[in-house]
Amino acid sequence: MTNIMDFTQNMVEVVSIICIIAISISLVLLLYRVIKGPSNPDRAVALDAIGVNIMALAGLLAVLLVTTYFNDVILLIGILLFIGTIAIAKFLEMGVIIDHDMD
């Protein structure tokens, strides 16, 4: 029984490391898209995807370290990512984020 548990633990570690490498490559390519994007909406989508990849990295780190402390971090990143996406979309749509109309 311990042989199966050791095999499973080793497989989880190997797959997690492979996923971390793939996400890191994805982050580099997305960073290139943010810097050299052909338009502002492309940059906004790349920033959103970077946030999702950071959430995935935090989740993989939680799996590798066998802890649940990263769950709060993942939720916080998700909330900030949503707020940031709304702000960027509003800025691209109207040119301002906070309206100062006193009507």
mmCIF file of C-alpha atoms in Angstrom:
data_model
loop_
_atom_site.group_PDB
_atom_site.id
_atom_site.type_symbol
_atom_site.label_atom_id
_atom_site.label_comp_id
_atom_site.label_asym_id
_atom_site.label_seq_id
_atom_site.Cartn_x
_atom_site.Cartn_y
_atom_site.Cartn_z
ATOM 1 C CA MET A 1 0.000 0.000 0.000
ATOM 2 C CA THR A 2 2.825 2.421 0.749
ATOM 3 C CA ASN A 3 4.254 1.737 -2.708
ATOM 4 C CA ILE A 4 1.076 3.041 -4.353
ATOM 5 C CA MET A 5 1.050 6.108 -2.080
ATOM 6 C CA ASP A 6 4.683 6.912 -2.904
ATOM 7 C CA PHE A 7 4.000 6.510 -6.625
ATOM 8 C CA THR A 8 0.964 8.791 -6.405
ATOM 9 C CA GLN A 9 2.866 11.428 -4.447
ATOM 10 C CA ASN A 10 5.736 11.369 -6.939
ATOM 11 C CA MET A 11 3.331 11.668 -9.879
ATOM 12 C CA VAL A 12 1.568 14.652 -8.298
ATOM 13 C CA GLU A 13 4.914 16.385 -7.787
ATOM 14 C CA VAL A 14 6.084 15.706 -11.349
ATOM 15 C CA VAL A 15 2.813 16.831 -12.933
ATOM 16 C CA SER A 16 2.720 19.947 -10.741
ATOM 17 C CA ILE A 17 6.246 20.914 -11.763
ATOM 18 C CA ILE A 18 5.417 20.384 -15.443
ATOM 19 C CA CYS A 19 2.312 22.573 -15.022
ATOM 20 C CA ILE A 20 4.342 25.286 -13.284
ATOM 21 C CA ILE A 21 6.791 25.315 -16.190
ATOM 22 C CA ALA A 22 3.940 25.525 -18.734
ATOM 23 C CA ILE A 23 2.250 28.352 -16.837
ATOM 24 C CA SER A 24 5.563 30.205 -16.566
ATOM 25 C CA ILE A 25 6.031 30.013 -20.331
ATOM 26 C CA SER A 26 2.456 31.223 -20.753
ATOM 27 C CA LEU A 27 3.159 34.162 -18.426
ATOM 28 C CA VAL A 28 6.194 35.189 -20.485
ATOM 29 C CA LEU A 29 4.172 35.075 -23.709
ATOM 30 C CA LEU A 30 1.320 37.034 -22.113
ATOM 31 C CA LEU A 31 3.765 39.641 -20.837
ATOM 32 C CA TYR A 32 5.009 40.039 -24.397
ATOM 33 C CA ARG A 33 1.372 40.526 -25.518
ATOM 34 C CA VAL A 34 0.852 43.192 -22.844
ATOM 35 C CA ILE A 35 3.939 45.108 -23.955
ATOM 36 C CA LYS A 36 3.638 44.713 -27.732
ATOM 37 C CA GLY A 37 -0.119 44.198 -28.092
ATOM 38 C CA PRO A 38 -1.597 45.566 -31.298
ATOM 39 C CA SER A 39 -4.441 47.280 -29.435
ATOM 40 C CA ASN A 40 -5.561 48.189 -25.947
ATOM 41 C CA PRO A 41 -8.288 45.509 -25.738
ATOM 42 C CA ASP A 42 -5.649 42.875 -26.527
ATOM 43 C CA ARG A 43 -3.554 44.215 -23.684
ATOM 44 C CA ALA A 44 -6.548 44.093 -21.337
ATOM 45 C CA VAL A 45 -7.276 40.466 -22.206
ATOM 46 C CA ALA A 46 -3.608 39.579 -21.706
ATOM 47 C CA LEU A 47 -3.625 41.243 -18.271
ATOM 48 C CA ASP A 48 -6.733 39.283 -17.354
ATOM 49 C CA ALA A 49 -5.091 36.050 -18.478
ATOM 50 C CA ILE A 50 -1.971 36.896 -16.453
ATOM 51 C CA GLY A 51 -4.148 37.173 -13.360
ATOM 52 C CA VAL A 52 -5.739 33.792 -14.036
ATOM 53 C CA ASN A 53 -2.297 32.246 -14.505
ATOM 54 C CA ILE A 54 -1.131 33.723 -11.196
ATOM 55 C CA MET A 55 -4.176 32.161 -9.530
ATOM 56 C CA ALA A 56 -3.234 28.825 -11.090
ATOM 57 C CA LEU A 57 0.345 29.154 -9.843
ATOM 58 C CA ALA A 58 -0.913 29.814 -6.313
ATOM 59 C CA GLY A 59 -3.158 26.739 -6.559
ATOM 60 C CA LEU A 60 -0.291 24.556 -7.753
ATOM 61 C CA LEU A 61 1.894 25.877 -4.966
ATOM 62 C CA ALA A 62 -0.806 24.951 -2.471
ATOM 63 C CA VAL A 63 -0.871 21.424 -3.890
ATOM 64 C CA LEU A 64 2.908 21.087 -3.769
ATOM 65 C CA LEU A 65 3.194 22.436 -0.219
ATOM 66 C CA VAL A 66 0.116 20.472 0.962
ATOM 67 C CA THR A 67 -1.497 23.473 2.622
ATOM 68 C CA THR A 68 -4.805 25.302 2.500
ATOM 69 C CA TYR A 69 -3.403 28.720 3.375
ATOM 70 C CA PHE A 70 -3.217 29.691 -0.287
ATOM 71 C CA ASN A 71 -6.981 29.411 -0.747
ATOM 72 C CA ASP A 72 -7.480 32.894 0.712
ATOM 73 C CA VAL A 73 -4.749 34.248 -1.551
ATOM 74 C CA ILE A 74 -6.400 32.698 -4.607
ATOM 75 C CA LEU A 75 -9.767 34.232 -3.695
ATOM 76 C CA LEU A 76 -8.176 37.642 -3.088
ATOM 77 C CA ILE A 77 -6.403 37.533 -6.448
ATOM 78 C CA GLY A 78 -9.696 36.595 -8.118
ATOM 79 C CA ILE A 79 -11.574 39.488 -6.502
ATOM 80 C CA LEU A 80 -8.864 42.014 -7.393
ATOM 81 C CA LEU A 81 -8.685 40.603 -10.904
ATOM 82 C CA PHE A 82 -12.430 41.074 -11.369
ATOM 83 C CA ILE A 83 -12.308 44.661 -10.108
ATOM 84 C CA GLY A 84 -9.305 45.405 -12.313
ATOM 85 C CA THR A 85 -10.996 43.939 -15.378
ATOM 86 C CA ILE A 86 -14.084 46.080 -14.782
ATOM 87 C CA ALA A 87 -11.903 49.192 -14.362
ATOM 88 C CA ILE A 88 -9.941 48.506 -17.543
ATOM 89 C CA ALA A 89 -13.128 47.812 -19.517
ATOM 90 C CA LYS A 90 -14.696 51.043 -18.280
ATOM 91 C CA PHE A 91 -11.534 52.982 -19.118
ATOM 92 C CA LEU A 92 -11.415 51.535 -22.634
ATOM 93 C CA GLU A 93 -15.113 52.262 -23.142
ATOM 94 C CA MET A 94 -15.355 55.803 -21.765
ATOM 95 C CA GLY A 95 -11.804 57.034 -21.187
ATOM 96 C CA VAL A 96 -12.341 57.579 -17.432
ATOM 97 C CA ILE A 97 -12.736 55.241 -14.496
ATOM 98 C CA ILE A 98 -14.466 57.452 -11.921
ATOM 99 C CA ASP A 99 -17.150 59.872 -13.126
ATOM 100 C CA HIS A 100 -17.311 63.186 -11.309
ATOM 101 C CA ASP A 101 -20.785 64.233 -12.419
ATOM 102 C CA MET A 102 -22.745 66.133 -9.762
ATOM 103 C CA ASP A 103 -26.085 65.953 -11.599
#
